[in-house]
Amino acid sequence: MIKSYHAIKNITILFIALASTLTYSQKKSVKPNVLLIYTDDHRYSGIHALGGMEVKTPNMDALIEDGVAFENAYLMGAFTGATCVASRAMLLTGTNVFELEGTGHTLPKENATFGEVFGAAGYNTHIIGKWHQDGASLKRSFTSGDKIMGRGVYLVDHFRMPFYDYETAGEFKKEDAYLLVYDEQGKIVKAPIPKDAKRGPTGTEKNGPHTSEVFAKEAASYFKSYTSRKPFLMYLAFHAPHDPRQAPQEYKELYTTENIQLPPSYMAQHPFDNGHMFLRDEELAPWPRTPLVAKQQLADYYAIISHLDAQIGKVIKALKESGQYENTLIVLSGDSGLAVGNHGLMGKQNSYDEDGIHVPLIFSGNLIKNKGARYDSFAYIHDIFPTICDFTNVDAPNTVSGKSLLPIMTNKVKGVRDYTYHAYRQFQRAYRKGDYKLIEYVRAKDFSKKDGETEAGSKVTQLFHIKTDPWETQNLSFFPEHRALLTQMRNEMKVKALELGDKKENIEGEKYDFWDFY
């Protein structure tokens, strides 16, 4: 009797041990979910915890506390004034700006997107928000989606934004687009776009929900109703804080224009023609950019960011309440910087850090172990794709040229590259190595249907010490003590241009080459 009792006891212990091992193995085999949040025209200093500016972003600050931040993450560049097109193409395909098909509007079939790759790996892939590429690429990239915007009809208004259902979004027919408005009972309902609808920021919170609210609500609903055993990858692409810089009144009241502090790089006017001084972004404010004009633009920018931050907070709250937070990698990145008065500019068609190329990049959530870490390693937006692949043990396709940042996060290496290289059309090139950054400008030919062939730009050299001058206010290029360094960086930049394939032949449709005018 005693023997059989001990035998039963041993069998029971063995069974419990096996069950524990099995449970642990099963948990290990469950692939992490991925929530990729992409914000629009959101510069690095547009998050309080990163730039220390007046902007209030408690929810994004919390993501940094619960994760890691890359302090030197960049957009590589663009061959179009709509830099978000190139930025999103690089994000989606993991390729650099010289490997895109033209400006990035169309994604080649041979370049698998992260949605395709994760779908093939057994994920449910879901898109919400802005899409700036071709319809066919949208359809092949995701298994589901909702409230797609960015193609077809666009009214330049966050409160009157045309949306598409995922089922009709691939073709982006005008008749398939609709608005979201409040009915007499205050409920959100679909409404056709009036035939006489005019473009421009004429809407208010009384008309309908803000785009950030729409996208956040869809994301929260997805998490709340998610029952699949498959892991998910959600691409949540906000349109904010892209202009028009609209926000509900309560967020506008957070900032008083007169009390806004202007950054050190504020200028009333850019000191020279950078090649693309006259386009829609730069026409958002009058010249000169007086302190009052710049402060008003900055107050509006901060207000729409704070409103966006509140919506991101709702998304993370819904993720936690769904029980999925513990196994979800959260990634947040901006698609470009934005000047908003820096150097006398308003847009992002430049190679300055905060004004054009420096973006926040955060990896957050329960799965991140070294919480609160900050890395000064160089990173690009197109590194995100291979990083999430590496993190989730999904094989990245061989078309990806970005580099995984996971070895940095696991403290295996200090960096994956020792420089960054940037291009803006045929007018600007930049090269960053160590603490120094070189920007070269040329006067080059340009072409438009309206004006035909013209010339624009200036032959100017700038050299900045980014560590001591992060706002790029002091040009060191003409100081005698920097001659040798300047020559070295110029030579290195030329070598990198050859290595990267920086020539017009690699950019489909490009008529002019920076190096022909340098």
Short mmCIF file of C-alpha atoms in Angstrom, two decimals:
data_model
loop_
_atom_site.label_atom_id
_atom_site.label_comp_id
_atom_site.label_asym_id
_atom_site.label_seq_id
_atom_site.Cartn_x
_atom_site.Cartn_y
_atom_site.Cartn_z
CA MET A 1 0.00 0.00 0.00
CA ILE A 2 2.84 2.38 0.90
CA LYS A 3 4.68 1.42 -2.31
CA SER A 4 1.73 2.13 -4.51
CA TYR A 5 1.15 5.46 -2.69
CA HIS A 6 4.74 6.53 -3.42
CA ALA A 7 4.44 5.32 -7.01
CA ILE A 8 1.27 7.36 -7.53
CA LYS A 9 2.91 10.37 -5.86
CA ASN A 10 5.99 10.12 -8.13
CA ILE A 11 3.83 9.77 -11.21
CA THR A 12 1.82 12.82 -10.13
CA ILE A 13 4.99 14.88 -9.61
CA LEU A 14 6.33 13.75 -13.00
CA PHE A 15 3.02 14.66 -14.65
CA ILE A 16 3.04 18.14 -13.05
CA ALA A 17 6.66 18.68 -14.15
CA LEU A 18 5.86 17.61 -17.69
CA ALA A 19 2.77 19.81 -17.72
CA SER A 20 4.82 22.78 -16.49
CA THR A 21 7.45 22.18 -19.17
CA LEU A 22 4.78 21.84 -21.83
CA THR A 23 3.07 25.05 -20.72
CA TYR A 24 6.40 26.89 -20.73
CA SER A 25 7.23 25.56 -24.21
CA GLN A 26 3.82 26.53 -25.48
CA LYS A 27 4.26 30.03 -24.08
CA LYS A 28 7.68 30.28 -25.67
CA SER A 29 6.33 29.15 -29.02
CA VAL A 30 3.64 31.86 -29.12
CA LYS A 31 5.05 34.58 -31.34
CA PRO A 32 4.85 38.15 -30.04
CA ASN A 33 2.23 40.51 -31.42
CA VAL A 34 3.46 43.72 -33.01
CA LEU A 35 1.85 47.15 -32.72
CA LEU A 36 3.62 49.59 -35.04
CA ILE A 37 2.50 53.19 -34.48
CA TYR A 38 3.63 55.62 -37.19
CA THR A 39 3.10 59.35 -36.71
CA ASP A 40 3.22 62.00 -39.44
CA ASP A 41 5.63 64.98 -39.49
CA HIS A 42 6.54 64.25 -35.88
CA ARG A 43 10.03 65.45 -35.07
CA TYR A 44 12.22 63.96 -32.34
CA SER A 45 11.74 66.94 -30.03
CA GLY A 46 7.97 66.53 -30.48
CA ILE A 47 8.02 64.13 -27.52
CA HIS A 48 8.67 65.84 -24.20
CA ALA A 49 10.79 63.04 -22.72
CA LEU A 50 13.10 63.13 -25.74
CA GLY A 51 13.55 66.82 -26.54
CA GLY A 52 12.63 68.41 -23.22
CA MET A 53 10.42 70.95 -24.99
CA GLU A 54 7.14 72.37 -23.67
CA VAL A 55 4.99 69.85 -25.54
CA LYS A 56 2.96 67.66 -23.17
CA THR A 57 3.15 63.95 -24.11
CA PRO A 58 2.62 61.87 -20.94
CA ASN A 59 1.56 58.71 -22.79
CA MET A 60 4.47 58.70 -25.20
CA ASP A 61 6.77 59.54 -22.30
CA ALA A 62 5.38 56.44 -20.55
CA LEU A 63 6.22 54.30 -23.59
CA ILE A 64 9.82 55.44 -23.26
CA GLU A 65 9.85 54.63 -19.53
CA ASP A 66 8.47 51.18 -20.35
CA GLY A 67 10.86 50.63 -23.24
CA VAL A 68 13.95 51.94 -24.99
CA ALA A 69 14.54 54.97 -27.21
CA PHE A 70 16.98 55.53 -30.06
CA GLU A 71 18.25 59.09 -29.86
CA ASN A 72 19.79 59.18 -33.33
CA ALA A 73 17.09 57.72 -35.59
CA TYR A 74 16.65 59.27 -39.02
CA LEU A 75 14.78 59.45 -42.26
CA MET A 76 17.38 58.77 -44.96
CA GLY A 77 15.85 61.26 -47.39
CA ALA A 78 13.44 61.70 -50.26
CA PHE A 79 13.27 62.56 -53.94
CA THR A 80 9.88 64.23 -53.53
CA GLY A 81 8.59 67.13 -51.49
CA ALA A 82 6.06 64.66 -50.04
CA THR A 83 8.80 63.09 -47.94
CA CYS A 84 6.21 60.90 -46.15
CA VAL A 85 5.82 58.91 -49.39
CA ALA A 86 9.48 57.91 -49.40
CA SER A 87 9.52 57.45 -45.64
CA ARG A 88 6.59 55.01 -45.69
CA ALA A 89 8.01 53.11 -48.65
CA MET A 90 11.26 52.60 -46.74
CA LEU A 91 9.40 51.56 -43.59
CA LEU A 92 7.19 49.09 -45.43
CA THR A 93 9.93 47.44 -47.49
CA GLY A 94 13.03 47.87 -45.32
CA THR A 95 14.95 49.34 -48.26
CA ASN A 96 16.87 52.60 -48.51
CA VAL A 97 15.88 55.67 -50.52
CA PHE A 98 18.07 54.74 -53.52
CA GLU A 99 16.44 51.30 -53.76
CA LEU A 100 12.87 52.56 -54.05
CA GLU A 101 11.01 52.51 -57.33
CA GLY A 102 11.12 56.22 -58.12
CA THR A 103 9.88 58.38 -55.26
CA GLY A 104 8.21 55.49 -53.45
CA HIS A 105 4.59 55.85 -54.60
CA THR A 106 4.63 52.32 -56.04
CA LEU A 107 6.09 49.36 -54.17
CA PRO A 108 7.63 46.79 -56.53
CA LYS A 109 6.11 43.29 -56.27
CA GLU A 110 9.55 41.81 -55.69
CA ASN A 111 9.89 43.91 -52.52
CA ALA A 112 7.82 42.09 -49.91
CA THR A 113 6.31 44.43 -47.33
CA PHE A 114 6.41 43.70 -43.62
CA GLY A 115 2.68 42.99 -43.82
CA GLU A 116 3.25 40.31 -46.45
CA VAL A 117 6.14 38.76 -44.55
CA PHE A 118 4.28 38.57 -41.25
CA GLY A 119 1.13 37.33 -42.98
CA ALA A 120 3.14 34.47 -44.49
CA ALA A 121 4.55 33.76 -41.02
CA GLY A 122 1.06 33.13 -39.63
CA TYR A 123 0.12 36.60 -38.40
CA ASN A 124 -3.14 38.45 -38.85
CA THR A 125 -1.98 41.74 -40.37
CA HIS A 126 -4.20 44.77 -39.90
CA ILE A 127 -3.87 48.37 -41.12
CA ILE A 128 -5.57 51.46 -39.74
CA GLY A 129 -5.01 54.97 -41.05
CA LYS A 130 -2.82 56.65 -43.62
CA TRP A 131 -1.70 54.87 -46.76
CA HIS A 132 0.48 56.73 -49.24
CA GLN A 133 1.43 53.98 -51.70
CA ASP A 134 -0.38 52.18 -54.54
CA GLY A 135 -3.61 50.30 -53.97
CA ALA A 136 -2.26 46.93 -55.10
CA SER A 137 0.48 47.08 -52.45
CA LEU A 138 -2.10 47.83 -49.78
CA LYS A 139 -4.12 44.77 -50.67
CA ARG A 140 -1.14 42.41 -50.75
CA SER A 141 0.22 43.74 -47.46
CA PHE A 142 -2.65 43.21 -45.02
CA THR A 143 -5.31 40.63 -44.25
CA SER A 144 -7.69 43.25 -42.85
CA GLY A 145 -8.00 46.94 -42.07
CA ASP A 146 -10.25 49.91 -41.53
CA LYS A 147 -10.55 53.69 -41.97
CA ILE A 148 -7.94 53.96 -44.71
CA MET A 149 -6.99 57.49 -45.76
CA GLY A 150 -4.38 59.23 -47.84
CA ARG A 151 -5.43 58.44 -51.41
CA GLY A 152 -8.16 59.60 -53.75
CA VAL A 153 -10.17 62.34 -52.03
CA TYR A 154 -8.46 64.62 -49.53
CA LEU A 155 -10.02 67.74 -48.02
CA VAL A 156 -6.99 68.91 -45.97
CA ASP A 157 -9.00 68.80 -42.76
CA HIS A 158 -8.61 66.50 -39.74
CA PHE A 159 -12.29 66.93 -38.86
CA ARG A 160 -13.52 66.31 -42.42
CA MET A 161 -11.32 63.45 -43.52
CA PRO A 162 -12.47 61.13 -46.32
CA PHE A 163 -12.07 57.49 -45.33
CA TYR A 164 -12.25 54.17 -47.18
CA ASP A 165 -13.31 50.80 -45.88
CA TYR A 166 -10.59 48.20 -46.34
CA GLU A 167 -12.73 46.25 -48.80
CA THR A 168 -12.87 49.22 -51.20
CA ALA A 169 -9.55 50.87 -50.41
CA GLY A 170 -7.43 49.10 -53.02
CA GLU A 171 -9.08 50.95 -55.89
CA PHE A 172 -9.66 54.22 -54.01
CA LYS A 173 -12.67 55.20 -56.10
CA LYS A 174 -14.09 58.61 -55.26
CA GLU A 175 -17.60 57.20 -54.79
CA ASP A 176 -16.35 54.74 -52.13
CA ALA A 177 -14.98 57.46 -49.84
CA TYR A 178 -17.08 58.85 -47.00
CA LEU A 179 -16.93 61.25 -44.06
CA LEU A 180 -17.63 60.54 -40.40
CA VAL A 181 -19.98 63.12 -38.90
CA TYR A 182 -22.14 63.57 -35.80
CA ASP A 183 -25.85 63.08 -36.26
CA GLU A 184 -28.55 64.92 -34.27
CA GLN A 185 -28.12 62.51 -31.35
CA GLY A 186 -24.36 63.03 -31.34
CA LYS A 187 -23.59 59.59 -32.74
CA ILE A 188 -20.86 59.08 -35.31
CA VAL A 189 -22.35 58.12 -38.69
CA LYS A 190 -21.08 57.77 -42.24
CA ALA A 191 -21.97 60.54 -44.68
CA PRO A 192 -21.28 61.04 -48.39
CA ILE A 193 -18.78 63.71 -49.37
CA PRO A 194 -20.71 66.78 -50.59
CA LYS A 195 -20.10 67.54 -54.26
CA ASP A 196 -19.31 71.14 -53.38
CA ALA A 197 -16.94 70.24 -50.51
CA LYS A 198 -14.02 72.67 -50.47
CA ARG A 199 -10.48 71.84 -49.45
CA GLY A 200 -9.12 73.50 -46.36
CA PRO A 201 -9.23 73.33 -42.56
CA THR A 202 -12.77 74.59 -42.04
CA GLY A 203 -13.97 71.76 -39.78
CA THR A 204 -14.12 71.73 -35.99
CA GLU A 205 -14.83 69.14 -33.32
CA LYS A 206 -18.52 69.93 -33.81
CA ASN A 207 -18.47 68.49 -37.35
CA GLY A 208 -17.03 65.07 -36.65
CA PRO A 209 -14.28 63.16 -34.88
CA HIS A 210 -10.62 64.10 -35.41
CA THR A 211 -8.56 61.64 -37.48
CA SER A 212 -6.50 60.72 -34.42
CA GLU A 213 -9.70 59.84 -32.52
CA VAL A 214 -11.00 57.76 -35.44
CA PHE A 215 -7.83 55.72 -35.76
CA ALA A 216 -7.42 55.22 -32.01
CA LYS A 217 -11.03 54.06 -31.68
CA GLU A 218 -10.55 51.50 -34.47
CA ALA A 219 -7.37 50.17 -32.85
CA ALA A 220 -9.05 49.87 -29.46
CA SER A 221 -12.02 48.03 -31.02
CA TYR A 222 -9.67 45.61 -32.76
CA PHE A 223 -7.97 44.69 -29.49
CA LYS A 224 -11.24 44.36 -27.57
CA SER A 225 -12.76 42.00 -30.12
CA TYR A 226 -9.62 40.00 -30.96
CA THR A 227 -10.25 36.28 -30.41
CA SER A 228 -7.92 34.64 -32.95
CA ARG A 229 -5.20 32.31 -31.70
CA LYS A 230 -2.90 33.78 -34.31
CA PRO A 231 -0.61 36.64 -33.33
CA PHE A 232 -1.34 40.02 -34.90
CA LEU A 233 0.66 42.77 -36.49
CA MET A 234 -1.13 46.12 -36.47
CA TYR A 235 0.11 49.04 -38.57
CA LEU A 236 -1.49 52.09 -36.95
CA ALA A 237 -0.63 55.06 -39.16
CA PHE A 238 -1.80 58.36 -37.68
CA HIS A 239 -2.10 61.46 -39.85
CA ALA A 240 -1.24 63.79 -36.95
CA PRO A 241 0.64 65.95 -36.31
CA HIS A 242 0.69 66.68 -40.06
CA ASP A 243 -0.92 69.98 -40.98
CA PRO A 244 -3.47 71.42 -40.85
CA ARG A 245 -2.53 71.69 -37.21
CA GLN A 246 -6.05 71.27 -35.85
CA ALA A 247 -6.91 70.04 -32.37
CA PRO A 248 -9.98 70.16 -30.14
CA GLN A 249 -10.27 73.38 -28.13
CA GLU A 250 -9.25 71.82 -24.81
CA TYR A 251 -5.87 70.89 -26.29
CA LYS A 252 -5.37 74.27 -27.93
CA GLU A 253 -5.93 75.85 -24.53
CA LEU A 254 -2.95 73.95 -23.14
CA TYR A 255 -0.63 76.36 -24.95
CA THR A 256 -0.57 80.15 -24.86
CA THR A 257 1.10 81.56 -27.96
CA GLU A 258 2.86 84.41 -26.15
CA ASN A 259 4.45 82.02 -23.65
CA ILE A 260 5.84 79.53 -26.18
CA GLN A 261 9.62 79.26 -26.08
CA LEU A 262 11.25 79.39 -29.51
CA PRO A 263 14.07 76.88 -30.11
CA PRO A 264 17.66 78.15 -30.59
CA SER A 265 17.39 77.60 -34.37
CA TYR A 266 14.45 79.97 -34.83
CA MET A 267 15.02 82.38 -37.73
CA ALA A 268 12.73 84.86 -39.46
CA GLN A 269 13.97 83.64 -42.84
CA HIS A 270 16.30 80.94 -44.11
CA PRO A 271 19.64 82.59 -45.01
CA PHE A 272 19.86 81.10 -48.53
CA ASP A 273 17.89 79.24 -51.19
CA ASN A 274 18.09 75.53 -50.29
CA GLY A 275 16.59 74.42 -53.62
CA HIS A 276 12.98 73.95 -52.54
CA MET A 277 11.90 77.10 -50.76
CA PHE A 278 8.52 77.53 -52.41
CA LEU A 279 6.08 74.69 -51.98
CA ARG A 280 2.89 74.02 -50.05
CA ASP A 281 4.55 73.36 -46.67
CA GLU A 282 6.43 76.66 -46.76
CA GLU A 283 3.29 78.58 -47.72
CA LEU A 284 1.56 77.67 -44.45
CA ALA A 285 2.95 80.82 -42.83
CA PRO A 286 3.95 84.25 -44.19
CA TRP A 287 7.49 85.53 -44.64
CA PRO A 288 9.24 86.70 -42.59
CA ARG A 289 8.46 84.18 -39.86
CA THR A 290 8.12 86.73 -37.08
CA PRO A 291 8.45 85.45 -33.50
CA LEU A 292 4.67 85.71 -33.10
CA VAL A 293 4.05 83.71 -36.29
CA ALA A 294 6.55 81.03 -35.27
CA LYS A 295 5.12 80.83 -31.74
CA GLN A 296 1.57 80.43 -33.08
CA GLN A 297 2.66 77.65 -35.43
CA LEU A 298 4.52 75.93 -32.61
CA ALA A 299 1.57 76.25 -30.21
CA ASP A 300 -0.70 74.63 -32.80
CA TYR A 301 1.89 71.92 -33.42
CA TYR A 302 2.15 71.14 -29.72
CA ALA A 303 -1.66 71.08 -29.36
CA ILE A 304 -2.19 68.49 -32.10
CA ILE A 305 0.67 66.40 -30.68
CA SER A 306 -0.85 66.47 -27.19
CA HIS A 307 -4.20 65.41 -28.65
CA LEU A 308 -2.45 62.61 -30.55
CA ASP A 309 -0.71 61.58 -27.34
CA ALA A 310 -4.07 61.23 -25.57
CA GLN A 311 -5.33 58.95 -28.35
CA ILE A 312 -2.19 56.81 -28.18
CA GLY A 313 -2.89 56.51 -24.46
CA LYS A 314 -6.35 55.12 -25.25
CA VAL A 315 -4.83 52.58 -27.64
CA ILE A 316 -2.33 51.32 -25.05
CA LYS A 317 -5.06 51.18 -22.40
CA ALA A 318 -7.26 49.04 -24.68
CA LEU A 319 -4.30 46.79 -25.46
CA LYS A 320 -3.69 46.21 -21.75
CA GLU A 321 -7.37 45.59 -21.03
CA SER A 322 -7.50 43.00 -23.82
CA GLY A 323 -4.81 40.91 -22.12
CA GLN A 324 -2.55 41.16 -25.19
CA TYR A 325 -0.12 43.73 -23.79
CA GLU A 326 2.12 41.17 -22.09
CA ASN A 327 3.00 39.59 -25.44
CA THR A 328 3.06 42.67 -27.69
CA LEU A 329 6.06 44.55 -29.01
CA ILE A 330 5.11 48.22 -29.36
CA VAL A 331 7.05 50.35 -31.83
CA LEU A 332 6.52 54.09 -32.21
CA SER A 333 8.24 56.19 -34.86
CA GLY A 334 7.73 59.45 -36.68
CA ASP A 335 8.05 59.54 -40.47
CA SER A 336 10.02 62.82 -40.67
CA GLY A 337 11.01 65.90 -38.77
CA LEU A 338 9.34 69.29 -39.23
CA ALA A 339 10.77 72.80 -39.08
CA VAL A 340 7.81 74.84 -37.71
CA GLY A 341 9.96 77.98 -37.65
CA ASN A 342 13.41 76.45 -37.25
CA HIS A 343 15.93 78.08 -39.60
CA GLY A 344 13.08 80.17 -41.04
CA LEU A 345 11.43 77.07 -42.52
CA MET A 346 8.02 75.48 -41.98
CA GLY A 347 8.22 72.13 -43.77
CA LYS A 348 10.44 69.05 -43.83
CA GLN A 349 12.07 69.40 -47.26
CA ASN A 350 15.56 69.84 -45.85
CA SER A 351 18.47 68.00 -44.24
CA TYR A 352 18.53 69.66 -40.82
CA ASP A 353 17.90 67.26 -37.95
CA GLU A 354 14.78 68.59 -36.22
CA ASP A 355 13.52 70.34 -39.34
CA GLY A 356 13.55 67.33 -41.62
CA ILE A 357 15.18 64.02 -40.75
CA HIS A 358 15.44 63.39 -36.98
CA VAL A 359 12.57 61.20 -35.72
CA PRO A 360 11.53 59.53 -32.45
CA LEU A 361 12.02 55.77 -32.41
CA ILE A 362 10.77 53.80 -29.40
CA PHE A 363 10.50 50.06 -28.71
CA SER A 364 8.24 49.48 -25.73
CA GLY A 365 6.07 47.08 -23.78
CA ASN A 366 6.26 44.11 -21.47
CA LEU A 367 8.67 42.24 -23.79
CA ILE A 368 11.36 44.92 -23.51
CA LYS A 369 13.71 44.01 -20.67
CA ASN A 370 16.16 46.92 -20.34
CA LYS A 371 13.48 49.52 -19.71
CA GLY A 372 14.44 53.17 -19.76
CA ALA A 373 17.57 52.64 -21.83
CA ARG A 374 18.60 55.33 -24.32
CA TYR A 375 20.86 54.51 -27.26
CA ASP A 376 22.85 57.05 -29.24
CA SER A 377 23.52 54.48 -31.99
CA PHE A 378 22.67 55.58 -35.53
CA ALA A 379 19.43 54.14 -36.91
CA TYR A 380 17.20 54.63 -39.95
CA ILE A 381 13.47 54.23 -40.35
CA HIS A 382 14.08 51.32 -42.71
CA ASP A 383 15.79 49.47 -39.84
CA ILE A 384 12.39 48.95 -38.18
CA PHE A 385 11.32 46.15 -40.54
CA PRO A 386 14.35 43.88 -39.91
CA THR A 387 14.27 44.73 -36.20
CA ILE A 388 10.70 43.51 -35.68
CA CYS A 389 11.56 40.43 -37.76
CA ASP A 390 14.56 39.70 -35.56
CA PHE A 391 12.56 40.32 -32.38
CA THR A 392 9.78 37.91 -33.40
CA ASN A 393 11.99 35.27 -35.08
CA VAL A 394 10.42 35.93 -38.47
CA ASP A 395 12.82 35.70 -41.40
CA ALA A 396 13.33 39.01 -43.18
CA PRO A 397 13.41 38.80 -47.00
CA ASN A 398 16.74 39.27 -48.77
CA THR A 399 15.43 42.47 -50.37
CA VAL A 400 15.68 44.21 -46.98
CA SER A 401 18.79 46.39 -46.69
CA GLY A 402 18.02 47.91 -43.29
CA LYS A 403 19.77 46.49 -40.24
CA SER A 404 18.26 44.95 -37.14
CA LEU A 405 18.64 47.08 -34.02
CA LEU A 406 17.96 44.14 -31.69
CA PRO A 407 21.67 43.41 -31.08
CA ILE A 408 21.94 46.96 -29.70
CA MET A 409 18.92 46.45 -27.42
CA THR A 410 20.36 43.16 -26.12
CA ASN A 411 23.75 44.85 -25.52
CA LYS A 412 25.58 42.58 -27.96
CA VAL A 413 26.89 45.51 -30.00
CA LYS A 414 27.05 49.27 -29.49
CA GLY A 415 25.94 50.09 -33.03
CA VAL A 416 25.15 48.64 -36.45
CA ARG A 417 26.56 51.54 -38.51
CA ASP A 418 29.08 54.30 -37.94
CA TYR A 419 27.54 57.00 -40.16
CA THR A 420 24.31 58.23 -41.70
CA TYR A 421 23.84 59.58 -45.20
CA HIS A 422 20.95 61.74 -46.38
CA ALA A 423 19.62 63.01 -49.69
CA TYR A 424 16.96 65.52 -50.60
CA ARG A 425 16.24 65.61 -54.32
CA GLN A 426 19.07 67.03 -56.46
CA PHE A 427 19.70 69.93 -54.07
CA GLN A 428 21.04 68.59 -50.77
CA ARG A 429 23.27 65.86 -49.38
CA ALA A 430 24.22 65.30 -45.74
CA TYR A 431 26.73 63.06 -44.02
CA ARG A 432 26.90 62.43 -40.27
CA LYS A 433 29.83 60.70 -38.60
CA GLY A 434 30.64 60.85 -34.93
CA ASP A 435 29.72 64.21 -33.50
CA TYR A 436 29.93 66.09 -36.81
CA LYS A 437 27.47 66.57 -39.63
CA LEU A 438 28.17 67.93 -43.10
CA ILE A 439 25.45 69.36 -45.34
CA GLU A 440 26.24 70.28 -48.94
CA TYR A 441 23.90 72.33 -51.15
CA VAL A 442 24.11 73.01 -54.88
CA ARG A 443 22.45 75.24 -57.40
CA ALA A 444 20.80 72.79 -59.77
CA LYS A 445 18.32 72.52 -62.58
CA ASP A 446 14.72 71.68 -61.81
CA PHE A 447 11.59 71.06 -63.84
CA SER A 448 7.87 71.55 -63.40
CA LYS A 449 4.95 71.35 -65.83
CA LYS A 450 4.01 74.91 -64.93
CA ASP A 451 7.42 76.59 -65.32
CA GLY A 452 9.39 74.15 -67.46
CA GLU A 453 13.13 73.93 -66.72
CA THR A 454 14.42 76.36 -64.11
CA GLU A 455 17.31 76.67 -61.67
CA ALA A 456 17.17 76.77 -57.90
CA GLY A 457 19.38 76.37 -54.87
CA SER A 458 22.70 77.77 -53.67
CA LYS A 459 26.22 76.38 -53.45
CA VAL A 460 26.67 76.35 -49.70
CA THR A 461 28.53 74.13 -47.23
CA GLN A 462 27.54 73.67 -43.58
CA LEU A 463 29.41 71.79 -40.86
CA PHE A 464 27.86 71.32 -37.43
CA HIS A 465 29.03 69.77 -34.17
CA ILE A 466 25.78 67.99 -33.29
CA LYS A 467 26.71 67.03 -29.73
CA THR A 468 27.24 70.64 -28.63
CA ASP A 469 24.96 72.24 -31.24
CA PRO A 470 21.97 69.90 -31.73
CA TRP A 471 19.82 72.67 -33.23
CA GLU A 472 22.47 73.34 -35.91
CA THR A 473 23.00 77.05 -35.35
CA GLN A 474 26.75 77.50 -35.85
CA ASN A 475 28.31 76.72 -39.21
CA LEU A 476 31.91 75.60 -38.63
CA SER A 477 32.81 74.96 -42.27
CA PHE A 478 34.82 78.16 -42.83
CA PHE A 479 36.90 78.01 -39.64
CA PRO A 480 40.59 77.20 -40.38
CA GLU A 481 40.80 74.62 -37.60
CA HIS A 482 38.11 72.53 -39.33
CA ARG A 483 39.64 72.47 -42.84
CA ALA A 484 41.16 69.00 -42.51
CA LEU A 485 37.96 67.57 -41.02
CA LEU A 486 35.87 69.19 -43.74
CA THR A 487 38.05 67.69 -46.47
CA GLN A 488 37.90 64.26 -44.81
CA MET A 489 34.10 64.32 -44.47
CA ARG A 490 33.64 65.51 -48.06
CA ASN A 491 35.79 62.67 -49.35
CA GLU A 492 34.00 60.12 -47.18
CA MET A 493 30.61 61.39 -48.32
CA LYS A 494 31.60 60.84 -51.96
CA VAL A 495 32.69 57.29 -51.18
CA LYS A 496 29.40 56.56 -49.40
CA ALA A 497 27.47 57.99 -52.35
CA LEU A 498 29.10 55.44 -54.65
CA GLU A 499 28.54 52.59 -52.19
CA LEU A 500 24.86 53.44 -51.75
CA GLY A 501 24.18 53.99 -55.46
CA ASP A 502 23.36 57.69 -55.17
CA LYS A 503 22.84 58.53 -58.84
CA LYS A 504 19.80 59.53 -60.87
CA GLU A 505 19.81 56.26 -62.82
CA ASN A 506 18.77 54.48 -59.62
CA ILE A 507 15.76 56.74 -59.08
CA GLU A 508 13.15 56.01 -61.70
CA GLY A 509 11.90 59.22 -63.31
CA GLU A 510 14.64 61.41 -61.81
CA LYS A 511 15.90 63.97 -64.36
CA TYR A 512 18.76 65.54 -62.45
CA ASP A 513 21.70 64.36 -60.38
CA PHE A 514 23.12 66.21 -57.36
CA TRP A 515 26.63 65.14 -58.33
CA ASP A 516 26.38 66.80 -61.75
CA PHE A 517 26.15 70.15 -59.97
CA TYR A 518 28.38 69.55 -56.93
#
